[in-house]
């Protein structure tokens, strides 16, 4: 809605939080805020850039004005002091729909951090991960720790490395830890930890662990960790990468007591990791390619949701997909065959479609990679 030079944003206004009188609400353990701006734009008012120089001081400032307010993810809190009516979006409330109190931790993060650090909430269970029996067995220790961090103390499996062929379920198993126990999972690509300016990367690392600690028990999953932690004999370590690695080492060493926080790093090839990083992982868990029975189980599961019937023996499919990961079976075999059948107006997926997909897969697999492509 426009009124002269003023643009009115009704969505923000309608979602303005108010003091909730229901005493039955749970107490907010932590609230994560994102600065949004004013509910309208005006050529007389510039939207300020919000930076926090003292986290403790900001928490005191925020709690003082919002104590008693209801924190609901997706809603807004409005400043009532220095920047009246400046909106802050509630990105995360732990627990959701809870009341801010004098002991609530309030964290401010910027847009870049929101895009790079995903707080995954998932319903995936460990039984949804097909195969990887040894990996799942070892993950039970992590589960028990997350259930009762105080009981483990110094014997906790704090840092764990997942390694193995791409598409074998490393991310999915990490999600299942979160899904089984309903604990936060912070999923981040290692490369996104490298900031644009000096200090950005280390600040992101420390903020990430600060958030994970305040929402503990929780899991931090750093995917493709070798992108920043490659053995130094393979690279000349840039200053910004070195800064990130040092910050990560500090957190993994537990100089700060991150009780109830498990760090999982994922890589395809652990031998490429820098020794300083690799030595911090107390446990290395290998993810193997599925055997024939596991491939058949995966195929049956995937086929259930396919829009066309598959007129090919499941046993034959399992045998012909030897050497494929679970992701390859779905994306390279079944999906390619399905798309071919659909493009030819078929009502089913037949052997010809499967053979076409297998041939494509073998061609891609054997094709030399051009590093300048």
Coordinates of C-alpha atoms in Angstrom, one line a residue:
X1 CA 0.0 0.0 0.0
X2 CA 1.4 3.4 -0.9
X3 CA 0.6 6.8 0.7
X4 CA 2.5 9.6 -1.0
X5 CA 6.2 8.8 -0.4
X6 CA 5.4 6.2 2.3
X7 CA 5.2 2.5 1.4
X8 CA 3.3 0.6 4.1
X9 CA 4.1 -3.1 4.7
X10 CA 1.0 -4.6 6.3
X11 CA 2.6 -8.0 6.7
X12 CA 5.1 -6.7 9.2
X13 CA 2.6 -4.6 11.1
X14 CA 0.1 -7.4 11.4
X15 CA 2.8 -9.7 12.8
X16 CA 3.9 -7.4 15.5
X17 CA 4.4 -9.4 18.7
X18 CA 2.6 -8.4 21.9
X19 CA 3.0 -9.3 25.5
X20 CA 1.4 -12.7 26.1
X21 CA -0.4 -13.0 29.3
X22 CA -0.6 -16.8 29.3
X23 CA 1.6 -18.0 32.1
X24 CA 1.5 -21.5 30.7
X25 CA 4.0 -20.6 27.9
X26 CA 7.4 -22.2 28.1
X27 CA 10.4 -20.0 28.9
X28 CA 12.5 -19.1 25.8
X29 CA 15.9 -20.6 26.2
X30 CA 17.3 -18.8 23.1
X31 CA 15.9 -16.4 20.6
X32 CA 17.7 -15.6 17.3
X33 CA 16.9 -12.3 15.6
X34 CA 17.5 -10.9 12.2
X35 CA 17.3 -7.1 11.7
X36 CA 14.6 -6.3 9.1
X37 CA 14.0 -2.6 9.1
X38 CA 11.1 -0.3 9.5
X39 CA 7.5 -1.3 8.5
X40 CA 7.4 1.4 5.8
X41 CA 10.0 3.2 3.7
X42 CA 10.2 7.0 3.5
X43 CA 12.6 9.3 1.7
X44 CA 13.2 11.0 5.0
X45 CA 14.3 7.9 6.8
X46 CA 17.3 5.6 6.0
X47 CA 17.3 2.0 7.2
X48 CA 20.3 1.7 9.5
X49 CA 22.7 -1.2 9.4
X50 CA 22.6 -2.9 12.7
X51 CA 25.9 -4.3 14.1
X52 CA 26.4 -5.6 17.6
X53 CA 29.8 -4.8 19.2
X54 CA 29.0 -6.2 22.6
X55 CA 26.8 -9.3 22.7
X56 CA 26.2 -9.2 26.4
X57 CA 25.1 -5.5 26.3
X58 CA 22.8 -6.3 23.4
X59 CA 21.2 -9.1 25.3
X60 CA 20.6 -6.9 28.3
X61 CA 19.1 -4.2 26.0
X62 CA 16.9 -6.7 24.2
X63 CA 15.7 -8.5 27.3
X64 CA 14.8 -5.3 29.1
X65 CA 12.3 -4.3 26.5
X66 CA 11.0 -7.7 25.3
X67 CA 10.8 -9.6 28.6
X68 CA 7.3 -11.1 28.7
X69 CA 6.9 -11.0 24.9
X70 CA 5.9 -14.2 23.0
X71 CA 8.7 -15.4 20.7
X72 CA 7.2 -17.2 17.7
X73 CA 9.4 -18.2 14.7
X74 CA 8.5 -16.0 11.8
X75 CA 7.0 -13.2 13.9
X76 CA 8.5 -9.8 14.6
X77 CA 9.7 -7.9 17.6
X78 CA 9.9 -4.1 17.4
X79 CA 12.5 -1.9 19.1
X80 CA 11.0 0.6 21.6
X81 CA 14.1 2.5 22.6
X82 CA 17.0 3.7 20.3
X83 CA 15.2 2.8 17.0
X84 CA 11.5 3.0 17.7
X85 CA 9.5 0.6 15.5
X86 CA 12.6 -0.9 13.9
X87 CA 11.6 -4.6 13.2
X88 CA 13.6 -7.7 14.2
X89 CA 12.4 -11.0 12.8
X90 CA 12.4 -14.1 15.0
X91 CA 14.5 -16.6 13.0
X92 CA 14.6 -19.1 15.8
X93 CA 12.9 -19.5 19.1
X94 CA 14.0 -22.4 21.3
X95 CA 11.4 -23.7 22.1
X96 CA 9.1 -22.1 19.6
X97 CA 6.1 -20.1 20.9
X98 CA 7.8 -19.4 24.2
X99 CA 8.0 -16.4 26.5
X100 CA 11.1 -14.2 26.7
X101 CA 12.4 -13.9 30.3
X102 CA 15.3 -12.2 32.1
X103 CA 17.4 -15.3 31.5
X104 CA 16.7 -15.8 27.7
X105 CA 19.7 -15.7 25.4
X106 CA 19.1 -13.3 22.5
X107 CA 21.3 -13.5 19.5
X108 CA 21.4 -11.2 16.5
X109 CA 22.6 -12.6 13.1
X110 CA 22.8 -10.9 9.7
X111 CA 21.3 -12.0 6.3
X112 CA 24.5 -13.7 5.2
X113 CA 24.7 -15.9 8.2
X114 CA 21.0 -16.9 7.8
X115 CA 21.6 -18.0 4.2
X116 CA 24.8 -19.9 5.1
X117 CA 23.8 -21.6 8.3
X118 CA 20.7 -23.7 8.0
X119 CA 18.9 -24.9 11.1
X120 CA 17.5 -28.1 9.8
X121 CA 14.4 -29.6 11.4
X122 CA 13.7 -33.0 10.1
X123 CA 11.5 -36.1 10.7
X124 CA 14.1 -38.4 9.2
X125 CA 14.8 -41.4 11.5
X126 CA 17.7 -43.8 11.5
X127 CA 15.6 -46.6 10.1
X128 CA 15.1 -44.4 7.0
X129 CA 18.8 -44.8 6.2
X130 CA 19.2 -48.0 4.3
X131 CA 22.4 -49.9 5.0
X132 CA 25.4 -48.4 6.8
X133 CA 25.0 -50.8 9.8
X134 CA 28.4 -50.0 11.3
X135 CA 27.9 -46.2 10.9
X136 CA 24.5 -46.4 12.5
X137 CA 25.9 -48.5 15.3
X138 CA 28.6 -45.9 16.1
X139 CA 26.0 -43.1 15.9
X140 CA 24.1 -44.7 18.8
X141 CA 26.9 -43.4 21.0
X142 CA 26.3 -39.9 19.7
X143 CA 22.6 -40.4 20.4
X144 CA 23.2 -41.4 24.0
X145 CA 25.4 -38.5 24.5
X146 CA 22.9 -36.0 23.1
X147 CA 20.2 -37.5 25.4
X148 CA 22.3 -36.9 28.5
X149 CA 25.4 -34.7 28.0
X150 CA 26.0 -34.3 31.7
X151 CA 26.4 -38.0 32.2
X152 CA 29.2 -38.3 29.6
X153 CA 31.2 -35.2 30.5
X154 CA 34.8 -35.6 29.3
X155 CA 34.0 -39.0 27.7
X156 CA 31.7 -37.4 25.1
X157 CA 32.0 -38.1 21.4
X158 CA 32.3 -34.4 20.6
X159 CA 33.9 -34.4 17.2
X160 CA 33.1 -37.1 14.6
X161 CA 34.2 -37.4 11.0
X162 CA 31.9 -39.0 8.4
X163 CA 33.8 -40.1 5.3
X164 CA 33.1 -42.1 2.2
X165 CA 31.9 -42.1 -1.4
X166 CA 29.5 -39.2 -2.3
X167 CA 25.8 -40.1 -2.0
X168 CA 26.2 -42.9 0.6
X169 CA 24.1 -41.2 3.3
X170 CA 26.4 -39.0 5.3
X171 CA 24.1 -36.0 5.4
X172 CA 21.0 -38.2 5.8
X173 CA 22.4 -40.0 8.9
X174 CA 23.3 -36.6 10.5
X175 CA 19.7 -35.5 9.8
X176 CA 18.5 -38.7 11.4
X177 CA 20.3 -37.9 14.7
X178 CA 18.4 -34.6 14.8
X179 CA 15.1 -36.3 13.7
X180 CA 15.3 -39.1 16.3
X181 CA 16.0 -36.8 19.2
X182 CA 14.3 -33.6 18.0
X183 CA 17.5 -31.6 18.5
X184 CA 18.7 -28.7 16.3
X185 CA 21.0 -29.6 13.4
X186 CA 23.1 -26.8 12.0
X187 CA 24.0 -27.7 8.4
X188 CA 26.7 -25.7 6.7
X189 CA 28.9 -25.9 3.7
X190 CA 32.6 -25.4 4.7
X191 CA 33.2 -23.0 1.8
X192 CA 30.5 -20.6 3.1
X193 CA 32.5 -20.1 6.3
X194 CA 35.1 -18.0 4.4
X195 CA 34.1 -14.4 4.8
X196 CA 34.6 -11.4 2.5
X197 CA 36.6 -9.5 5.1
X198 CA 39.3 -10.3 7.6
X199 CA 37.6 -11.7 10.8
X200 CA 34.4 -12.6 9.1
X201 CA 35.1 -16.3 8.9
X202 CA 36.3 -16.7 12.5
X203 CA 33.3 -14.6 13.8
X204 CA 30.9 -16.9 11.9
X205 CA 32.5 -20.0 13.5
X206 CA 32.3 -18.6 17.0
X207 CA 28.7 -17.3 16.5
X208 CA 27.7 -20.7 15.1
X209 CA 29.1 -22.6 18.1
X210 CA 27.6 -19.9 20.5
X211 CA 24.2 -20.6 18.9
X212 CA 24.6 -24.4 19.0
X213 CA 25.7 -24.2 22.6
X214 CA 22.8 -22.1 23.7
X215 CA 20.4 -24.5 21.9
X216 CA 22.1 -27.6 23.1
X217 CA 21.9 -30.5 22.8
X218 CA 22.6 -29.9 19.1
X219 CA 24.6 -31.1 16.1
X220 CA 26.8 -29.0 13.8
X221 CA 27.3 -30.7 10.4
X222 CA 30.1 -29.2 8.3
X223 CA 29.8 -30.6 4.8
X224 CA 32.9 -30.9 2.5
X225 CA 35.2 -29.9 5.3
X226 CA 38.2 -30.7 3.1
X227 CA 37.4 -27.5 1.2
X228 CA 38.9 -25.5 4.1
X229 CA 40.9 -28.2 5.9
X230 CA 43.0 -29.6 3.0
X231 CA 46.4 -30.9 3.9
X232 CA 48.9 -28.0 3.5
X233 CA 51.1 -30.1 1.2
X234 CA 48.2 -29.8 -1.3
X235 CA 47.7 -26.1 -1.0
X236 CA 49.2 -22.8 0.1
X237 CA 46.9 -21.8 2.9
X238 CA 45.3 -18.4 2.4
X239 CA 45.1 -16.1 5.3
X240 CA 41.3 -16.0 5.4
X241 CA 41.1 -19.8 5.2
X242 CA 43.8 -20.2 8.0
X243 CA 41.7 -17.9 10.2
X244 CA 38.6 -20.1 9.7
X245 CA 40.7 -23.3 10.4
X246 CA 42.2 -21.8 13.6
X247 CA 38.7 -20.7 14.9
X248 CA 37.4 -24.2 14.1
X249 CA 40.3 -25.8 15.9
X250 CA 39.6 -23.6 19.0
X251 CA 36.0 -24.7 19.1
X252 CA 36.7 -28.4 18.5
X253 CA 39.4 -28.3 21.2
X254 CA 36.7 -27.4 23.7
X255 CA 38.4 -24.4 25.1
X256 CA 34.9 -23.1 25.6
X257 CA 32.6 -25.7 27.2
X258 CA 30.3 -26.6 24.4
X259 CA 28.5 -29.2 26.4
X260 CA 25.9 -31.1 24.4
X261 CA 27.3 -29.9 21.0
X262 CA 28.5 -32.5 18.5
X263 CA 30.5 -31.5 15.5
X264 CA 30.3 -33.8 12.5
X265 CA 32.6 -33.1 9.6
X266 CA 32.0 -34.8 6.2
X267 CA 34.5 -35.6 3.5
X268 CA 34.8 -37.9 0.6
X269 CA 38.5 -38.5 1.2
X270 CA 39.9 -38.2 4.8
X271 CA 43.5 -38.7 3.6
X272 CA 43.4 -35.2 2.1
X273 CA 42.6 -33.5 5.4
X274 CA 45.1 -31.4 7.3
X275 CA 46.5 -33.4 10.2
X276 CA 45.7 -30.6 12.7
X277 CA 42.0 -30.9 11.8
X278 CA 41.8 -34.6 11.4
X279 CA 43.5 -35.3 14.7
X280 CA 40.6 -33.4 16.5
X281 CA 38.1 -36.0 15.4
X282 CA 37.8 -38.7 18.1
X283 CA 35.9 -41.0 15.8
X284 CA 36.0 -41.6 12.1
X285 CA 33.0 -43.3 10.6
X286 CA 33.1 -44.8 7.1
X287 CA 30.2 -44.8 4.7
X288 CA 30.4 -47.7 2.2
X289 CA 28.7 -48.3 -1.1
X290 CA 25.5 -50.4 -0.7
X291 CA 25.7 -54.2 -1.3
X292 CA 23.2 -56.0 -3.5
X293 CA 20.6 -56.5 -0.8
X294 CA 20.8 -52.9 0.2
X295 CA 20.5 -51.7 -3.4
X296 CA 17.4 -53.8 -3.9
X297 CA 15.9 -52.3 -0.7
X298 CA 16.7 -48.8 -2.0
X299 CA 15.2 -49.5 -5.4
X300 CA 12.0 -50.9 -3.9
X301 CA 11.7 -47.8 -1.7
X302 CA 12.3 -45.4 -4.6
X303 CA 10.0 -47.2 -7.1
X304 CA 7.1 -46.9 -4.6
X305 CA 6.8 -43.1 -5.2
X306 CA 7.6 -43.1 -9.0
X307 CA 4.8 -41.8 -11.2
X308 CA 5.2 -44.7 -13.7
X309 CA 5.2 -48.4 -13.0
X310 CA 8.6 -50.0 -13.4
X311 CA 8.4 -53.2 -15.5
X312 CA 11.8 -54.5 -14.6
X313 CA 12.9 -57.1 -12.1
X314 CA 14.0 -55.6 -8.8
X315 CA 16.7 -58.2 -8.5
X316 CA 18.0 -57.4 -12.0
X317 CA 18.1 -53.7 -11.1
X318 CA 20.0 -54.4 -7.9
X319 CA 22.5 -56.5 -9.8
X320 CA 23.0 -54.1 -12.7
X321 CA 23.5 -51.1 -10.3
X322 CA 26.6 -52.6 -8.6
X323 CA 29.1 -49.8 -7.7
X324 CA 26.4 -47.1 -7.5
X325 CA 25.6 -45.1 -4.4
X326 CA 22.1 -44.6 -3.1
X327 CA 22.0 -41.2 -4.8
X328 CA 23.3 -42.6 -8.1
X329 CA 20.5 -45.2 -8.1
X330 CA 17.9 -42.6 -7.6
X331 CA 19.3 -39.8 -9.7
X332 CA 21.3 -41.5 -12.4
X333 CA 19.5 -44.8 -12.9
X334 CA 15.8 -44.5 -12.0
X335 CA 15.2 -40.8 -12.7
X336 CA 17.0 -40.9 -16.1
X337 CA 15.0 -44.0 -17.1
X338 CA 11.8 -42.4 -15.9
X339 CA 12.4 -39.2 -17.9
X340 CA 13.2 -41.2 -21.0
X341 CA 10.0 -43.1 -20.7
X342 CA 7.9 -40.0 -20.1
X343 CA 9.6 -38.2 -23.1
X344 CA 8.5 -41.1 -25.3
X345 CA 4.9 -41.1 -23.9
X346 CA 5.3 -44.5 -22.4
X347 CA 2.9 -45.7 -19.6
X348 CA 5.7 -47.7 -17.9
X349 CA 9.4 -47.8 -17.4
X350 CA 10.8 -50.8 -19.3
X351 CA 14.2 -52.6 -19.7
X352 CA 15.1 -50.3 -22.7
X353 CA 14.8 -47.2 -20.5
X354 CA 16.9 -48.8 -17.7
X355 CA 19.6 -49.9 -20.2
X356 CA 19.7 -46.3 -21.6
X357 CA 20.2 -44.9 -18.1
X358 CA 22.9 -47.4 -17.3
X359 CA 24.8 -46.6 -20.5
X360 CA 24.5 -42.9 -19.7
X361 CA 25.9 -43.5 -16.2
X362 CA 28.8 -45.5 -17.5
X363 CA 29.6 -42.8 -20.1
X364 CA 29.6 -40.1 -17.5
X365 CA 31.6 -42.1 -15.0
X366 CA 34.4 -42.9 -17.6
X367 CA 34.4 -39.4 -19.1
X368 CA 37.7 -37.6 -18.3
X369 CA 37.1 -34.4 -16.3
X370 CA 38.4 -31.2 -17.9
X371 CA 39.6 -29.0 -15.1
X372 CA 39.2 -25.9 -17.3
X373 CA 35.6 -26.8 -18.3

